[in-house]
Coordinates of C-alpha atoms in Angstrom, one line a residue:
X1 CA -20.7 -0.9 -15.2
X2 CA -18.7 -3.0 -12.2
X3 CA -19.7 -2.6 -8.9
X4 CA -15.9 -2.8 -7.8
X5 CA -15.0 0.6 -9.4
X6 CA -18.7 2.3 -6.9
X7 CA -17.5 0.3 -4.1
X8 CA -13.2 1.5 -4.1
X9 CA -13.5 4.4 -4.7
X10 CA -17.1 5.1 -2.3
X11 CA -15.2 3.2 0.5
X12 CA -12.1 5.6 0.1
X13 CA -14.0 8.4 -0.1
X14 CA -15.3 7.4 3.2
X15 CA -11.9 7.6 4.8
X16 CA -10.5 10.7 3.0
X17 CA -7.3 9.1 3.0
X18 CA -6.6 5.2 3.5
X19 CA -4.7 2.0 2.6
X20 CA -5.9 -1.2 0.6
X21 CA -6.3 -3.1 3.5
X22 CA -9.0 -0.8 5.3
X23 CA -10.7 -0.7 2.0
X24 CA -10.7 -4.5 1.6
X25 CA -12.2 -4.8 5.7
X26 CA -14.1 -2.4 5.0
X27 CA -16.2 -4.1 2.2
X28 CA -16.2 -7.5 4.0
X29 CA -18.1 -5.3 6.3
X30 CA -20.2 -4.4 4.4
X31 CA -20.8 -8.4 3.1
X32 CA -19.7 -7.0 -0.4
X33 CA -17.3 -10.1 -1.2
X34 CA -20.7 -12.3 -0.8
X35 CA -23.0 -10.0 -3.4
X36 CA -20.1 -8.2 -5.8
X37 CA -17.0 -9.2 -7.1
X38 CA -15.5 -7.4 -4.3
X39 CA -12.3 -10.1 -3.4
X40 CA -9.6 -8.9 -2.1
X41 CA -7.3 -9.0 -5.7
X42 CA -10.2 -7.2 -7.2
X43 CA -10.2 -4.8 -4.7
X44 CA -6.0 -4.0 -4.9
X45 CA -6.2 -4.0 -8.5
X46 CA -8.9 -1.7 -8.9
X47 CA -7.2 0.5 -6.6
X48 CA -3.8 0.4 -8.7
X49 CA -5.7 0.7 -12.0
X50 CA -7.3 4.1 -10.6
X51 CA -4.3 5.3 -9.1
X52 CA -3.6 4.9 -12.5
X53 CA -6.0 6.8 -14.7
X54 CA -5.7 9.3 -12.4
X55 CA -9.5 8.6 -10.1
X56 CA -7.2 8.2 -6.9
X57 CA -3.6 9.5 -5.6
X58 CA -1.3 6.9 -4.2
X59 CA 1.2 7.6 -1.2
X60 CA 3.7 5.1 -0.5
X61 CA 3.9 5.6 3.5
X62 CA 6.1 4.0 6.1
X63 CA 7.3 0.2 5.1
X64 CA 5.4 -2.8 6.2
X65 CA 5.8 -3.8 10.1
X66 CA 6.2 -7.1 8.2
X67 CA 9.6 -5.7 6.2
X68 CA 7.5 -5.7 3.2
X69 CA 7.2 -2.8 0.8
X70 CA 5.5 0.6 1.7
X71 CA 1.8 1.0 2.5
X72 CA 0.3 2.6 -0.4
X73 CA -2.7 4.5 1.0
X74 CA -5.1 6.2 -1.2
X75 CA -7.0 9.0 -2.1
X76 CA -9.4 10.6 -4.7
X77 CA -8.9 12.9 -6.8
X78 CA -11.2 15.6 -8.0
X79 CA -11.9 13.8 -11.0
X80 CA -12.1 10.2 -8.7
X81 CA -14.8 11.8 -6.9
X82 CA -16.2 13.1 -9.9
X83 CA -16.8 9.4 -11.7
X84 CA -18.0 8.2 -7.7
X85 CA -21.0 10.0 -8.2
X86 CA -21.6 9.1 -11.7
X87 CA -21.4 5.8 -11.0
X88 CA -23.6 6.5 -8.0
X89 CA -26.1 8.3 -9.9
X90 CA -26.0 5.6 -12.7
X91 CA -26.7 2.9 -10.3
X92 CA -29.5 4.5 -8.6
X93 CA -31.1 5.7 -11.9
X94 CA -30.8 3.0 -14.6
X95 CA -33.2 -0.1 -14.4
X96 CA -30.8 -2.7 -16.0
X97 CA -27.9 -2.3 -13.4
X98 CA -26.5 -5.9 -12.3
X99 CA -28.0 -6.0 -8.7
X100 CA -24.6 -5.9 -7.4
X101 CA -24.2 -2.0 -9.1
X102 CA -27.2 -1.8 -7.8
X103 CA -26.7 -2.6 -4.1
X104 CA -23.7 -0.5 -4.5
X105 CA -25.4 2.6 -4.9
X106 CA -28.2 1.6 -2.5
X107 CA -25.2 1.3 0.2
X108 CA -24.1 4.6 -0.6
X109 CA -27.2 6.5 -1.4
X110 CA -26.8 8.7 1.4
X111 CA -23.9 11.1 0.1
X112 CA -26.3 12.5 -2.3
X113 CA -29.0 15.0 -1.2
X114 CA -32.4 13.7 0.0
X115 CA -34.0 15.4 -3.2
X116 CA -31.3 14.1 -6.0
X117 CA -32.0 11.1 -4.4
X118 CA -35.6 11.1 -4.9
X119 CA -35.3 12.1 -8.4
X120 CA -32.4 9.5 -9.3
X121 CA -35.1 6.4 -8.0
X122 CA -37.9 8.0 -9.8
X123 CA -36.0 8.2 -12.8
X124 CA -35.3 4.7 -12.1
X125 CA -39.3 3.7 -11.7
X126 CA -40.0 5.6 -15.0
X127 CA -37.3 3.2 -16.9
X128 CA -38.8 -0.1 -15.2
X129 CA -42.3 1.1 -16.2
X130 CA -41.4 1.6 -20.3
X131 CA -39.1 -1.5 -20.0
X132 CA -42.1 -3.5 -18.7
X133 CA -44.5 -1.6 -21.6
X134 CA -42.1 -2.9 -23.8
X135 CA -42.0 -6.5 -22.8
X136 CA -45.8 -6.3 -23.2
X137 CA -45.4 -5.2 -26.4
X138 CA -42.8 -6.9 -28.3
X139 CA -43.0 -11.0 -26.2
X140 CA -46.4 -11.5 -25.6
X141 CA -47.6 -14.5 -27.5
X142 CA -50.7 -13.6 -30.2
X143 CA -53.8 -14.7 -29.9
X144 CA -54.0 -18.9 -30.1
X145 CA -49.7 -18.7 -30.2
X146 CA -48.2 -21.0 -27.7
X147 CA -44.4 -20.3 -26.7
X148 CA -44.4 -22.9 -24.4
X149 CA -41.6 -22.5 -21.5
X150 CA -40.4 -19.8 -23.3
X151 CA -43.2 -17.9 -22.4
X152 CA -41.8 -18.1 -18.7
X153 CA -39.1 -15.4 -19.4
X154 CA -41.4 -12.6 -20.0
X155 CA -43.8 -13.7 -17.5
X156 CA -40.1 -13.2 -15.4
X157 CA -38.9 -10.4 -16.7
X158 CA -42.9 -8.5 -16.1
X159 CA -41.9 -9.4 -12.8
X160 CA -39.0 -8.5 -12.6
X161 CA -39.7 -5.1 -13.5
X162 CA -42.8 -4.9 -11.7
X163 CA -40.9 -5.9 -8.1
X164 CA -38.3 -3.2 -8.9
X165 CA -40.5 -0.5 -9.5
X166 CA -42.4 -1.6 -5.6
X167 CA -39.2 -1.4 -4.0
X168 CA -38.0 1.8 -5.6
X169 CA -41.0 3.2 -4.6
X170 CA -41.1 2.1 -1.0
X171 CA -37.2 3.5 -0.6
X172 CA -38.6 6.6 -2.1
X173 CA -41.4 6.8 -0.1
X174 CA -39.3 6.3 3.5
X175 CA -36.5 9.3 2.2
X176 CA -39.4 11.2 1.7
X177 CA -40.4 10.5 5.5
X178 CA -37.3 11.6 6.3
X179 CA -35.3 8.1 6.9
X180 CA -31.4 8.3 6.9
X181 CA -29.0 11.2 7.1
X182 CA -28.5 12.8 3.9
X183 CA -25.9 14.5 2.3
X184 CA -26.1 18.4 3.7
X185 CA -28.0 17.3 6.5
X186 CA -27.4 17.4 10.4
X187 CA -28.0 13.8 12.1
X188 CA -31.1 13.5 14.1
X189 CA -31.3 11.4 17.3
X190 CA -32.1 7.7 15.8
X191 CA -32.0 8.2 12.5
X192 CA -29.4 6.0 10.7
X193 CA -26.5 7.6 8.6
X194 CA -24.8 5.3 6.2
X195 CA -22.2 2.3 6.8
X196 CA -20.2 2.8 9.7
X197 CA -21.8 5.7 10.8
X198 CA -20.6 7.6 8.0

């Protein structure tokens, strides 16, 4: 899974309605271009290719103040919005997203309700605990074996697992407090929404 498709088509969704360049601004906002493979041709490109397969609706509006060619501004589709949350819920649940799909769904885990949510990360912990039962099981060295620096990668990937499952449960545990504004949910006085103040 790319992060770029979760990130377009999240950050038009955002906008209802709105050209490549907002998209693109928005993003850098957002510091995607430094943790995804959010750049600006990725970002026009995956907005062409889903205008194309039918994700997002393209509207050439008035030409360029610069004499260029029409704005093309964007929006999704019922099916577009369908694959966002998907590709949202995919990136929340699974515990061998890239951590750029991952941050991707983190950044927009606040169009889903509070209890989908929830149930998306715990699905998520349940994945990081049998993928660290299984590293147990299938790369530890026998008894008197020595793999040498080899051995390092499980010891990493144990961790790796191990740190996941602690931060999916801390994130759980604050939207269980009540953090953020969810999806179906009025705003409360100092309690953050999502990026922008969406």
């Amino acid at each position: 899974m790319s992060a770029i498709r979760l990130l377009v088509l999240g950050a038009v969704r955002r906008h209802g309605r709105t050209h490549g360049y907002q998209v693109r601004n928005d993003l850098e906002d957002w510091g995607a271009h430094e943790w995804s493979n959010a750049k600006p041709g990725s970002i026009y490109h995956a907005l062409k290719t889903m205008a194309k397969q039918g994700l997002l609706i393209a509207h050439d509006v008035a030409p360029s103040e610069a004499g260029g060619p029409p704005r093309t501004e964007y929006e999704l589709t019922a099916e577009g919005e369908a694959e966002y949350f998907r590709l949202l819920r995919e990136a929340l649940s699974s515990h061998d997203q890239k951590v750029d799909v991952l941050t991707a769904g983190v950044g927009f885990l606040v169009d889903l309700p509070r209890a989908e949510a929830v149930a998306l990360l715990e699905r998520r912990v349940e994945a990081l605990r049998a993928w660290r039962e299984e590293i147990r099981r299938h790369w530890t060295p026998s008894e008197g074996e020595d793999w040498g620096h080899i051995g390092e990668i499980m010891g990493m990937w144990v961790h790796t697992a191990e740190s996941g499952e602690a931060w999916s449960l801390g994130l759980i545990g604050r939207l269980r407090a009540g953090a953020y504004v969810m999806a179906g949910e009025e705003p409360e006085e100092g309690r953050e929404s999502g990026p922008s103040g969406a």
